[in-house]
Amino acid sequence: MVFTPTLTGYVARGFLLATLLVMAALIGLVALFDFIELLRRAATRPDVGYAVPLEIAAMRLPFVALQILPFAILLGGIIAFWRLTRSSELIVARAAGISAWGFLTGPLVVAVLLGMLGTFGISPISSALLARAERLDMTFLRTGGGLSSLAGGRLWLRQADRALEPQGVAIISGRPVAMRDGTDPLPRGPRFELQEVTIWRLSADDRPLARLEAPRARLIDGAWVMEEAVSFGADRMAGPPARVSLPTELTPDRIQDSFASPETLDFWALPRFIAVLEEAGFSAVRHRIQFQSLLALPVLALGMALLAAGFSMRQTRRGGVAQMIGGGVAAGFALFVLDRVSNEMGEAGSLPVLLAAWAPALAGLLLALALLLHLEDG
């Protein structure tokens, strides 16, 4: 394989420019429709002006960019490679003895770097802004949302409880204290409180060990603090009211995040949050799939770049250019459908997490490699 740095850099610059232009166009289009939808919802709220929908739409832009990045690479690559083929530049390069693998090195490196930028750079920004956008949406545009609408207004939590048994667990039920401003009753911050609290303390095999009932429980410095708590032993005999402190690894932010979408969590914080979530008894399948999908993003970007090359480097004198480009777009859409289906099956437990997250990226990469090998060496 002949490697020419000048030609590789030239093709890589064209690929990067086309990808960025397509990405900007797609982000603008999606943001416009999102803003229009937010305006429609805000029209029923006389106290909400244009500023809130505009702020929500603006804070969703990094999330939109992360979602459309693979398709921007695919479409930008198709445009860039088709222009080079139409101008016969790639034909001349091949006539000079340079194979497709030689001048594709630059674009493939660019695609992988864009995928890594999305995973390690855009993702943390996207999660922080998306979380704020969802809180604004919940506060100003939604009705009857929030965690207070679950289970008749009661919140159910599960956590480790090693005080009575090394592998014990505690089931906590209570009503979150609503904030005075009418926002979601689980605010992010150092304070969290439940009313009408009942705590079941169980063994590892779900055998009842004790029960606590208290009018109020506050989450303070890594412990549930209850005043005038009544304790019931295994014999159901009630003890005198007393102050009880139950250690916990839960925090207000972790409780809120456990009910929020995984996209609102920072990529770098996901592994630790998954461990705490599972130890507290919550399901972390969606968060695991989100973490593995972000890890697979560079591979997916590489596959999209290879697909773009395979579907757009056909010589124009052979005809069928429109069909080839349409096939590339259809392949990208098929990978999107496969990604949605595999994620849903993974969340339902029908597929292992790794398979659900990595299947679309690996399928796109293998399909692209097969197509290029057929066109170049077959």
mmCIF file of C-alpha atoms in Angstrom:
data_model
loop_
_atom_site.group_PDB
_atom_site.id
_atom_site.type_symbol
_atom_site.label_atom_id
_atom_site.label_comp_id
_atom_site.label_asym_id
_atom_site.label_seq_id
_atom_site.Cartn_x
_atom_site.Cartn_y
_atom_site.Cartn_z
ATOM 1 C CA MET A 1 0.000 0.000 0.000
ATOM 2 C CA VAL A 2 1.405 3.358 -1.109
ATOM 3 C CA PHE A 3 1.010 6.119 1.482
ATOM 4 C CA THR A 4 1.239 9.755 0.363
ATOM 5 C CA PRO A 5 0.935 12.299 3.201
ATOM 6 C CA THR A 6 0.013 15.156 0.859
ATOM 7 C CA LEU A 7 -2.886 13.329 -0.792
ATOM 8 C CA THR A 8 -4.016 11.851 2.533
ATOM 9 C CA GLY A 9 -4.080 15.290 4.164
ATOM 10 C CA TYR A 10 -5.933 16.761 1.193
ATOM 11 C CA VAL A 11 -8.641 14.080 1.285
ATOM 12 C CA ALA A 12 -8.869 14.324 5.088
ATOM 13 C CA ARG A 13 -9.394 18.109 4.965
ATOM 14 C CA GLY A 14 -12.158 17.738 2.387
ATOM 15 C CA PHE A 15 -13.794 15.002 4.451
ATOM 16 C CA LEU A 16 -13.628 17.062 7.658
ATOM 17 C CA LEU A 17 -15.015 20.191 6.002
ATOM 18 C CA ALA A 18 -17.922 18.323 4.401
ATOM 19 C CA THR A 19 -18.717 16.556 7.695
ATOM 20 C CA LEU A 20 -18.739 19.807 9.665
ATOM 21 C CA LEU A 21 -20.955 21.534 7.085
ATOM 22 C CA VAL A 22 -23.441 18.649 7.056
ATOM 23 C CA MET A 23 -23.395 18.528 10.850
ATOM 24 C CA ALA A 24 -24.087 22.264 11.128
ATOM 25 C CA ALA A 25 -26.968 21.967 8.647
ATOM 26 C CA LEU A 26 -28.516 18.986 10.478
ATOM 27 C CA ILE A 27 -28.125 20.614 13.901
ATOM 28 C CA GLY A 28 -29.794 23.794 12.645
ATOM 29 C CA LEU A 29 -32.671 21.826 11.101
ATOM 30 C CA VAL A 30 -33.298 19.699 14.205
ATOM 31 C CA ALA A 31 -32.970 22.710 16.525
ATOM 32 C CA LEU A 32 -35.501 24.653 14.447
ATOM 33 C CA PHE A 33 -38.137 21.926 14.686
ATOM 34 C CA ASP A 34 -37.370 21.446 18.395
ATOM 35 C CA PHE A 35 -37.817 25.174 19.032
ATOM 36 C CA ILE A 36 -41.108 25.213 17.130
ATOM 37 C CA GLU A 37 -42.393 22.277 19.204
ATOM 38 C CA LEU A 38 -41.357 24.005 22.430
ATOM 39 C CA LEU A 39 -43.120 27.181 21.312
ATOM 40 C CA ARG A 40 -46.281 25.181 20.629
ATOM 41 C CA ARG A 41 -46.185 23.747 24.147
ATOM 42 C CA ALA A 42 -45.391 27.143 25.661
ATOM 43 C CA ALA A 43 -48.386 28.717 23.889
ATOM 44 C CA THR A 44 -50.675 27.149 26.513
ATOM 45 C CA ARG A 45 -48.657 28.787 29.322
ATOM 46 C CA PRO A 46 -49.337 32.545 29.460
ATOM 47 C CA ASP A 47 -46.555 33.048 32.008
ATOM 48 C CA VAL A 48 -43.906 31.492 29.722
ATOM 49 C CA GLY A 49 -42.435 33.703 27.015
ATOM 50 C CA TYR A 50 -39.985 33.020 24.203
ATOM 51 C CA ALA A 51 -36.910 33.011 26.433
ATOM 52 C CA VAL A 52 -37.591 29.666 28.129
ATOM 53 C CA PRO A 53 -38.176 27.628 24.920
ATOM 54 C CA LEU A 54 -35.160 29.301 23.331
ATOM 55 C CA GLU A 55 -32.976 28.456 26.338
ATOM 56 C CA ILE A 56 -34.168 24.842 26.405
ATOM 57 C CA ALA A 57 -33.565 24.421 22.660
ATOM 58 C CA ALA A 58 -30.097 25.968 22.963
ATOM 59 C CA MET A 59 -29.090 23.687 25.838
ATOM 60 C CA ARG A 60 -30.159 20.632 23.827
ATOM 61 C CA LEU A 61 -27.779 21.462 20.954
ATOM 62 C CA PRO A 62 -24.792 19.417 22.263
ATOM 63 C CA PHE A 63 -27.096 16.414 22.758
ATOM 64 C CA VAL A 64 -28.425 16.835 19.212
ATOM 65 C CA ALA A 65 -24.870 17.098 17.892
ATOM 66 C CA LEU A 66 -23.903 13.866 19.661
ATOM 67 C CA GLN A 67 -26.905 12.008 18.245
ATOM 68 C CA ILE A 68 -26.399 13.086 14.622
ATOM 69 C CA LEU A 69 -22.599 12.826 14.593
ATOM 70 C CA PRO A 70 -22.537 9.360 12.916
ATOM 71 C CA PHE A 71 -24.980 10.490 10.213
ATOM 72 C CA ALA A 72 -23.025 13.699 9.642
ATOM 73 C CA ILE A 73 -19.903 11.572 9.088
ATOM 74 C CA LEU A 74 -21.806 9.330 6.673
ATOM 75 C CA LEU A 75 -23.386 12.137 4.641
ATOM 76 C CA GLY A 76 -20.290 14.341 4.776
ATOM 77 C CA GLY A 77 -18.145 11.420 3.648
ATOM 78 C CA ILE A 78 -20.496 10.617 0.764
ATOM 79 C CA ILE A 79 -20.363 14.237 -0.410
ATOM 80 C CA ALA A 80 -16.580 14.502 -0.042
ATOM 81 C CA PHE A 81 -15.751 11.209 -1.781
ATOM 82 C CA TRP A 82 -18.332 11.740 -4.535
ATOM 83 C CA ARG A 83 -16.824 15.157 -5.349
ATOM 84 C CA LEU A 84 -13.349 13.618 -5.565
ATOM 85 C CA THR A 85 -14.661 10.837 -7.799
ATOM 86 C CA ARG A 86 -16.603 13.213 -10.043
ATOM 87 C CA SER A 87 -13.523 15.420 -10.543
ATOM 88 C CA SER A 88 -11.493 12.271 -11.385
ATOM 89 C CA GLU A 89 -8.982 13.013 -8.606
ATOM 90 C CA LEU A 90 -9.369 9.579 -7.098
ATOM 91 C CA ILE A 91 -9.148 7.989 -10.540
ATOM 92 C CA VAL A 92 -5.797 9.707 -11.112
ATOM 93 C CA ALA A 93 -4.614 8.607 -7.668
ATOM 94 C CA ARG A 94 -5.469 5.007 -8.438
ATOM 95 C CA ALA A 95 -3.780 5.249 -11.831
ATOM 96 C CA ALA A 96 -0.640 6.383 -9.973
ATOM 97 C CA GLY A 97 -0.691 3.155 -7.996
ATOM 98 C CA ILE A 98 -2.346 4.429 -4.807
ATOM 99 C CA SER A 99 -5.012 2.084 -3.505
ATOM 100 C CA ALA A 100 -8.178 3.201 -1.768
ATOM 101 C CA TRP A 101 -6.687 2.144 1.566
ATOM 102 C CA GLY A 102 -3.855 4.632 1.017
ATOM 103 C CA PHE A 103 -5.880 7.817 0.636
ATOM 104 C CA LEU A 104 -8.600 6.660 3.081
ATOM 105 C CA THR A 105 -6.190 6.687 6.008
ATOM 106 C CA GLY A 106 -6.654 10.407 6.673
ATOM 107 C CA PRO A 107 -10.485 10.426 6.587
ATOM 108 C CA LEU A 108 -10.630 7.323 8.786
ATOM 109 C CA VAL A 109 -8.353 8.925 11.372
ATOM 110 C CA VAL A 110 -10.533 12.057 11.273
ATOM 111 C CA ALA A 111 -13.681 9.939 11.761
ATOM 112 C CA VAL A 112 -12.201 8.128 14.780
ATOM 113 C CA LEU A 113 -11.041 11.436 16.305
ATOM 114 C CA LEU A 114 -14.521 12.900 15.822
ATOM 115 C CA GLY A 115 -16.014 9.850 17.527
ATOM 116 C CA MET A 116 -13.585 10.185 20.431
ATOM 117 C CA LEU A 117 -14.359 13.901 20.666
ATOM 118 C CA GLY A 118 -18.047 13.025 20.885
ATOM 119 C CA THR A 119 -17.472 10.429 23.619
ATOM 120 C CA PHE A 120 -14.927 12.205 25.794
ATOM 121 C CA GLY A 121 -15.588 15.868 24.976
ATOM 122 C CA ILE A 122 -19.128 16.558 23.805
ATOM 123 C CA SER A 123 -20.806 13.918 25.983
ATOM 124 C CA PRO A 124 -19.997 15.507 29.388
ATOM 125 C CA ILE A 125 -21.146 18.919 28.135
ATOM 126 C CA SER A 126 -24.263 17.382 26.599
ATOM 127 C CA SER A 127 -25.251 15.562 29.806
ATOM 128 C CA ALA A 128 -24.911 18.664 31.993
ATOM 129 C CA LEU A 129 -26.878 20.921 29.641
ATOM 130 C CA LEU A 130 -29.494 18.272 28.873
ATOM 131 C CA ALA A 131 -30.123 17.736 32.607
ATOM 132 C CA ARG A 132 -30.705 21.473 33.053
ATOM 133 C CA ALA A 133 -32.928 21.580 29.966
ATOM 134 C CA GLU A 134 -35.062 18.740 31.316
ATOM 135 C CA ARG A 135 -35.447 20.491 34.659
ATOM 136 C CA LEU A 136 -36.561 23.687 32.904
ATOM 137 C CA ASP A 137 -38.941 21.658 30.752
ATOM 138 C CA MET A 138 -40.340 19.950 33.854
ATOM 139 C CA THR A 139 -40.758 23.244 35.691
ATOM 140 C CA PHE A 140 -42.289 25.444 32.996
ATOM 141 C CA LEU A 141 -43.782 23.273 30.246
ATOM 142 C CA ARG A 142 -44.934 19.969 31.743
ATOM 143 C CA THR A 143 -47.945 19.288 33.918
ATOM 144 C CA GLY A 144 -48.182 16.521 36.473
ATOM 145 C CA GLY A 145 -44.613 15.362 35.969
ATOM 146 C CA GLY A 146 -41.843 14.708 38.373
ATOM 147 C CA LEU A 147 -41.322 11.902 40.819
ATOM 148 C CA SER A 148 -44.296 12.949 42.934
ATOM 149 C CA SER A 149 -46.564 11.397 40.316
ATOM 150 C CA LEU A 150 -45.112 7.925 40.908
ATOM 151 C CA ALA A 151 -46.924 5.352 43.061
ATOM 152 C CA GLY A 152 -49.529 7.760 44.369
ATOM 153 C CA GLY A 153 -46.958 10.348 45.360
ATOM 154 C CA ARG A 154 -44.786 7.917 47.337
ATOM 155 C CA LEU A 155 -41.148 7.281 46.558
ATOM 156 C CA TRP A 156 -39.700 3.785 46.928
ATOM 157 C CA LEU A 157 -35.964 3.277 47.391
ATOM 158 C CA ARG A 158 -33.732 0.293 48.045
ATOM 159 C CA GLN A 159 -30.260 0.366 49.585
ATOM 160 C CA ALA A 160 -27.707 -1.793 51.343
ATOM 161 C CA ASP A 161 -28.198 -2.177 55.123
ATOM 162 C CA ARG A 162 -25.297 -3.910 56.871
ATOM 163 C CA ALA A 163 -26.178 -2.891 60.424
ATOM 164 C CA LEU A 164 -28.275 -5.987 61.198
ATOM 165 C CA GLU A 165 -26.788 -8.387 58.640
ATOM 166 C CA PRO A 166 -23.694 -8.146 56.395
ATOM 167 C CA GLN A 167 -25.727 -8.660 53.205
ATOM 168 C CA GLY A 168 -28.918 -6.993 54.407
ATOM 169 C CA VAL A 169 -31.011 -4.501 52.477
ATOM 170 C CA ALA A 170 -33.459 -1.753 53.408
ATOM 171 C CA ILE A 171 -36.630 -0.802 51.529
ATOM 172 C CA ILE A 172 -37.563 2.855 52.112
ATOM 173 C CA SER A 173 -40.959 4.353 51.347
ATOM 174 C CA GLY A 174 -42.072 7.931 51.904
ATOM 175 C CA ARG A 175 -43.524 11.074 50.409
ATOM 176 C CA PRO A 176 -40.954 13.571 49.065
ATOM 177 C CA VAL A 177 -41.384 17.022 50.579
ATOM 178 C CA ALA A 178 -42.531 19.368 47.816
ATOM 179 C CA MET A 179 -40.645 22.619 47.355
ATOM 180 C CA ARG A 180 -42.384 25.919 47.891
ATOM 181 C CA ASP A 181 -41.839 27.086 44.308
ATOM 182 C CA GLY A 182 -43.764 24.125 42.934
ATOM 183 C CA THR A 183 -40.805 22.549 41.141
ATOM 184 C CA ASP A 184 -39.971 18.873 41.187
ATOM 185 C CA PRO A 185 -39.938 17.556 44.781
ATOM 186 C CA LEU A 186 -36.486 16.076 44.361
ATOM 187 C CA PRO A 187 -34.218 19.080 43.864
ATOM 188 C CA ARG A 188 -30.511 18.763 43.338
ATOM 189 C CA GLY A 189 -28.742 19.954 46.421
ATOM 190 C CA PRO A 190 -27.541 18.925 49.871
ATOM 191 C CA ARG A 191 -31.016 18.632 51.445
ATOM 192 C CA PHE A 192 -33.561 15.876 50.951
ATOM 193 C CA GLU A 193 -36.536 14.908 53.075
ATOM 194 C CA LEU A 194 -39.291 12.283 53.189
ATOM 195 C CA GLN A 195 -42.506 12.287 55.180
ATOM 196 C CA GLU A 196 -44.651 9.373 56.429
ATOM 197 C CA VAL A 197 -41.607 7.134 56.255
ATOM 198 C CA THR A 198 -41.615 3.339 56.525
ATOM 199 C CA ILE A 199 -38.386 1.335 56.297
ATOM 200 C CA TRP A 200 -38.326 -2.452 55.993
ATOM 201 C CA ARG A 201 -34.994 -3.994 56.977
ATOM 202 C CA LEU A 202 -34.513 -7.383 55.303
ATOM 203 C CA SER A 203 -31.903 -10.116 55.153
ATOM 204 C CA ALA A 204 -30.192 -11.183 51.938
ATOM 205 C CA ASP A 205 -32.894 -13.841 51.414
ATOM 206 C CA ASP A 206 -35.680 -11.265 51.989
ATOM 207 C CA ARG A 207 -36.401 -12.398 55.533
ATOM 208 C CA PRO A 208 -37.865 -9.526 57.643
ATOM 209 C CA LEU A 209 -35.489 -8.330 60.359
ATOM 210 C CA ALA A 210 -37.077 -5.096 61.549
ATOM 211 C CA ARG A 211 -39.343 -2.231 60.532
ATOM 212 C CA LEU A 212 -39.012 1.476 61.198
ATOM 213 C CA GLU A 213 -41.787 4.049 61.066
ATOM 214 C CA ALA A 214 -41.189 7.769 61.436
ATOM 215 C CA PRO A 215 -43.082 10.964 60.577
ATOM 216 C CA ARG A 216 -40.020 12.392 58.829
ATOM 217 C CA ALA A 217 -36.604 11.298 57.534
ATOM 218 C CA ARG A 218 -33.823 13.643 56.445
ATOM 219 C CA LEU A 219 -30.869 12.628 54.294
ATOM 220 C CA ILE A 220 -27.919 14.267 56.074
ATOM 221 C CA ASP A 221 -24.222 13.509 55.625
ATOM 222 C CA GLY A 222 -24.598 9.952 54.320
ATOM 223 C CA ALA A 223 -27.378 8.812 56.654
ATOM 224 C CA TRP A 224 -31.153 8.851 56.988
ATOM 225 C CA VAL A 225 -31.838 10.707 60.234
ATOM 226 C CA MET A 226 -35.265 10.073 61.793
ATOM 227 C CA GLU A 227 -36.671 11.705 64.911
ATOM 228 C CA GLU A 228 -39.268 9.877 67.002
ATOM 229 C CA ALA A 229 -38.838 6.728 64.962
ATOM 230 C CA VAL A 230 -40.663 3.625 66.192
ATOM 231 C CA SER A 231 -38.814 0.352 65.674
ATOM 232 C CA PHE A 232 -40.617 -2.980 65.283
ATOM 233 C CA GLY A 233 -38.564 -6.146 65.747
ATOM 234 C CA ALA A 234 -39.078 -9.522 64.127
ATOM 235 C CA ASP A 235 -41.607 -10.282 66.877
ATOM 236 C CA ARG A 236 -43.597 -7.158 65.804
ATOM 237 C CA MET A 237 -43.181 -5.615 69.235
ATOM 238 C CA ALA A 238 -42.831 -1.815 69.076
ATOM 239 C CA GLY A 239 -40.005 -0.065 70.861
ATOM 240 C CA PRO A 240 -40.108 3.450 72.336
ATOM 241 C CA PRO A 241 -39.788 6.421 69.945
ATOM 242 C CA ALA A 242 -36.132 7.357 69.473
ATOM 243 C CA ARG A 243 -33.731 9.120 67.163
ATOM 244 C CA VAL A 244 -32.447 6.652 64.542
ATOM 245 C CA SER A 245 -29.655 7.124 62.007
ATOM 246 C CA LEU A 246 -29.487 4.679 59.076
ATOM 247 C CA PRO A 247 -26.235 4.868 57.013
ATOM 248 C CA THR A 248 -26.632 5.130 53.246
ATOM 249 C CA GLU A 249 -24.620 5.788 50.099
ATOM 250 C CA LEU A 250 -27.560 7.562 48.495
ATOM 251 C CA THR A 251 -27.436 11.310 47.902
ATOM 252 C CA PRO A 252 -30.126 13.680 46.579
ATOM 253 C CA ASP A 253 -28.329 13.839 43.235
ATOM 254 C CA ARG A 254 -28.076 10.055 42.973
ATOM 255 C CA ILE A 255 -31.753 9.616 43.814
ATOM 256 C CA GLN A 256 -32.672 12.168 41.167
ATOM 257 C CA ASP A 257 -30.292 10.656 38.610
ATOM 258 C CA SER A 258 -31.658 7.146 39.159
ATOM 259 C CA PHE A 259 -34.993 8.311 37.731
ATOM 260 C CA ALA A 260 -33.513 10.613 35.066
ATOM 261 C CA SER A 261 -32.559 9.474 31.587
ATOM 262 C CA PRO A 262 -28.996 8.098 31.289
ATOM 263 C CA GLU A 263 -28.210 10.781 28.697
ATOM 264 C CA THR A 264 -28.220 13.391 31.486
ATOM 265 C CA LEU A 265 -25.305 11.696 33.300
ATOM 266 C CA ASP A 266 -21.668 12.574 32.715
ATOM 267 C CA PHE A 267 -19.705 9.904 30.825
ATOM 268 C CA TRP A 268 -16.858 10.058 33.337
ATOM 269 C CA ALA A 269 -19.245 9.626 36.285
ATOM 270 C CA LEU A 270 -21.242 6.731 34.806
ATOM 271 C CA PRO A 271 -19.055 3.801 36.044
ATOM 272 C CA ARG A 272 -19.138 4.958 39.665
ATOM 273 C CA PHE A 273 -22.824 5.833 39.439
ATOM 274 C CA ILE A 274 -23.644 2.395 37.991
ATOM 275 C CA ALA A 275 -21.864 0.695 40.897
ATOM 276 C CA VAL A 276 -23.713 2.789 43.487
ATOM 277 C CA LEU A 277 -27.011 2.328 41.646
ATOM 278 C CA GLU A 278 -26.744 -1.456 41.630
ATOM 279 C CA GLU A 279 -25.627 -1.559 45.254
ATOM 280 C CA ALA A 280 -28.686 0.494 46.166
ATOM 281 C CA GLY A 281 -30.910 -1.991 44.357
ATOM 282 C CA PHE A 282 -31.791 0.059 41.269
ATOM 283 C CA SER A 283 -31.596 -1.340 37.752
ATOM 284 C CA ALA A 284 -28.582 0.048 35.873
ATOM 285 C CA VAL A 285 -29.201 -1.645 32.522
ATOM 286 C CA ARG A 286 -30.047 1.604 30.708
ATOM 287 C CA HIS A 287 -26.981 3.298 32.179
ATOM 288 C CA ARG A 288 -24.727 0.403 31.181
ATOM 289 C CA ILE A 289 -26.046 0.501 27.627
ATOM 290 C CA GLN A 290 -25.509 4.262 27.502
ATOM 291 C CA PHE A 291 -21.917 3.890 28.735
ATOM 292 C CA GLN A 292 -21.076 1.119 26.276
ATOM 293 C CA SER A 293 -22.762 2.992 23.406
ATOM 294 C CA LEU A 294 -20.554 6.013 24.090
ATOM 295 C CA LEU A 295 -17.501 3.765 24.118
ATOM 296 C CA ALA A 296 -18.610 2.294 20.767
ATOM 297 C CA LEU A 297 -19.115 5.716 19.161
ATOM 298 C CA PRO A 298 -15.570 5.937 17.645
ATOM 299 C CA VAL A 299 -16.046 2.488 16.086
ATOM 300 C CA LEU A 300 -19.440 3.546 14.732
ATOM 301 C CA ALA A 301 -17.881 6.718 13.292
ATOM 302 C CA LEU A 302 -15.180 4.612 11.617
ATOM 303 C CA GLY A 303 -17.821 2.341 10.120
ATOM 304 C CA MET A 304 -19.811 5.309 8.820
ATOM 305 C CA ALA A 305 -16.708 6.746 7.116
ATOM 306 C CA LEU A 306 -15.977 3.401 5.470
ATOM 307 C CA LEU A 307 -19.615 3.108 4.366
ATOM 308 C CA ALA A 308 -19.429 6.566 2.826
ATOM 309 C CA ALA A 309 -16.316 5.569 0.896
ATOM 310 C CA GLY A 310 -17.789 2.293 -0.286
ATOM 311 C CA PHE A 311 -21.025 3.850 -1.521
ATOM 312 C CA SER A 312 -19.578 6.957 -3.186
ATOM 313 C CA MET A 313 -16.241 6.076 -4.806
ATOM 314 C CA ARG A 314 -17.779 4.298 -7.780
ATOM 315 C CA GLN A 315 -16.699 5.803 -11.087
ATOM 316 C CA THR A 316 -19.392 8.029 -12.581
ATOM 317 C CA ARG A 317 -18.960 6.614 -16.096
ATOM 318 C CA ARG A 318 -20.455 3.368 -14.860
ATOM 319 C CA GLY A 319 -23.715 5.097 -13.976
ATOM 320 C CA GLY A 320 -25.946 4.442 -10.996
ATOM 321 C CA VAL A 321 -24.447 7.197 -8.842
ATOM 322 C CA ALA A 322 -27.821 8.184 -7.401
ATOM 323 C CA GLN A 323 -28.557 4.563 -6.521
ATOM 324 C CA MET A 324 -25.184 4.166 -4.810
ATOM 325 C CA ILE A 325 -25.598 7.334 -2.739
ATOM 326 C CA GLY A 326 -29.168 6.362 -1.907
ATOM 327 C CA GLY A 327 -27.868 2.969 -0.813
ATOM 328 C CA GLY A 328 -25.417 4.659 1.548
ATOM 329 C CA VAL A 329 -28.161 6.741 3.125
ATOM 330 C CA ALA A 330 -30.378 3.644 3.409
ATOM 331 C CA ALA A 331 -27.530 1.720 5.078
ATOM 332 C CA GLY A 332 -27.102 4.521 7.614
ATOM 333 C CA PHE A 333 -30.826 4.525 8.356
ATOM 334 C CA ALA A 334 -30.762 0.730 8.731
ATOM 335 C CA LEU A 335 -27.950 1.031 11.279
ATOM 336 C CA PHE A 336 -29.995 3.641 13.160
ATOM 337 C CA VAL A 337 -32.984 1.262 13.296
ATOM 338 C CA LEU A 338 -30.696 -1.573 14.389
ATOM 339 C CA ASP A 339 -29.289 0.653 17.141
ATOM 340 C CA ARG A 340 -32.773 1.530 18.453
ATOM 341 C CA VAL A 341 -33.983 -2.085 18.298
ATOM 342 C CA SER A 342 -30.877 -3.500 19.986
ATOM 343 C CA ASN A 343 -31.058 -0.871 22.744
ATOM 344 C CA GLU A 344 -34.706 -1.680 23.420
ATOM 345 C CA MET A 345 -33.955 -5.400 23.514
ATOM 346 C CA GLY A 346 -31.013 -4.740 25.814
ATOM 347 C CA GLU A 347 -33.136 -2.690 28.217
ATOM 348 C CA ALA A 348 -35.748 -5.458 28.203
ATOM 349 C CA GLY A 349 -33.091 -8.032 29.082
ATOM 350 C CA SER A 350 -33.417 -9.949 25.812
ATOM 351 C CA LEU A 351 -29.831 -9.128 24.787
ATOM 352 C CA PRO A 352 -26.634 -8.791 26.832
ATOM 353 C CA VAL A 353 -25.607 -5.193 27.414
ATOM 354 C CA LEU A 354 -22.380 -5.469 25.422
ATOM 355 C CA LEU A 355 -24.144 -6.994 22.416
ATOM 356 C CA ALA A 356 -26.950 -4.422 22.527
ATOM 357 C CA ALA A 357 -24.510 -1.509 22.614
ATOM 358 C CA TRP A 358 -21.799 -2.735 20.232
ATOM 359 C CA ALA A 359 -23.868 -4.616 17.630
ATOM 360 C CA PRO A 360 -24.755 -1.548 15.453
ATOM 361 C CA ALA A 361 -21.164 -0.246 15.426
ATOM 362 C CA LEU A 362 -19.639 -3.635 14.614
ATOM 363 C CA ALA A 363 -22.317 -4.423 12.025
ATOM 364 C CA GLY A 364 -21.672 -1.119 10.232
ATOM 365 C CA LEU A 365 -17.910 -1.641 10.341
ATOM 366 C CA LEU A 366 -18.085 -5.197 8.966
ATOM 367 C CA LEU A 367 -20.565 -4.197 6.253
ATOM 368 C CA ALA A 368 -18.340 -1.307 5.168
ATOM 369 C CA LEU A 369 -15.201 -3.458 5.132
ATOM 370 C CA ALA A 370 -16.945 -6.116 3.045
ATOM 371 C CA LEU A 371 -18.159 -3.503 0.559
ATOM 372 C CA LEU A 372 -14.745 -1.857 0.216
ATOM 373 C CA LEU A 373 -12.960 -5.187 -0.156
ATOM 374 C CA HIS A 374 -15.419 -6.115 -2.890
ATOM 375 C CA LEU A 375 -14.967 -2.827 -4.770
ATOM 376 C CA GLU A 376 -11.196 -2.517 -4.293
ATOM 377 C CA ASP A 377 -9.881 -6.079 -4.287
ATOM 378 C CA GLY A 378 -12.800 -8.143 -5.567
#
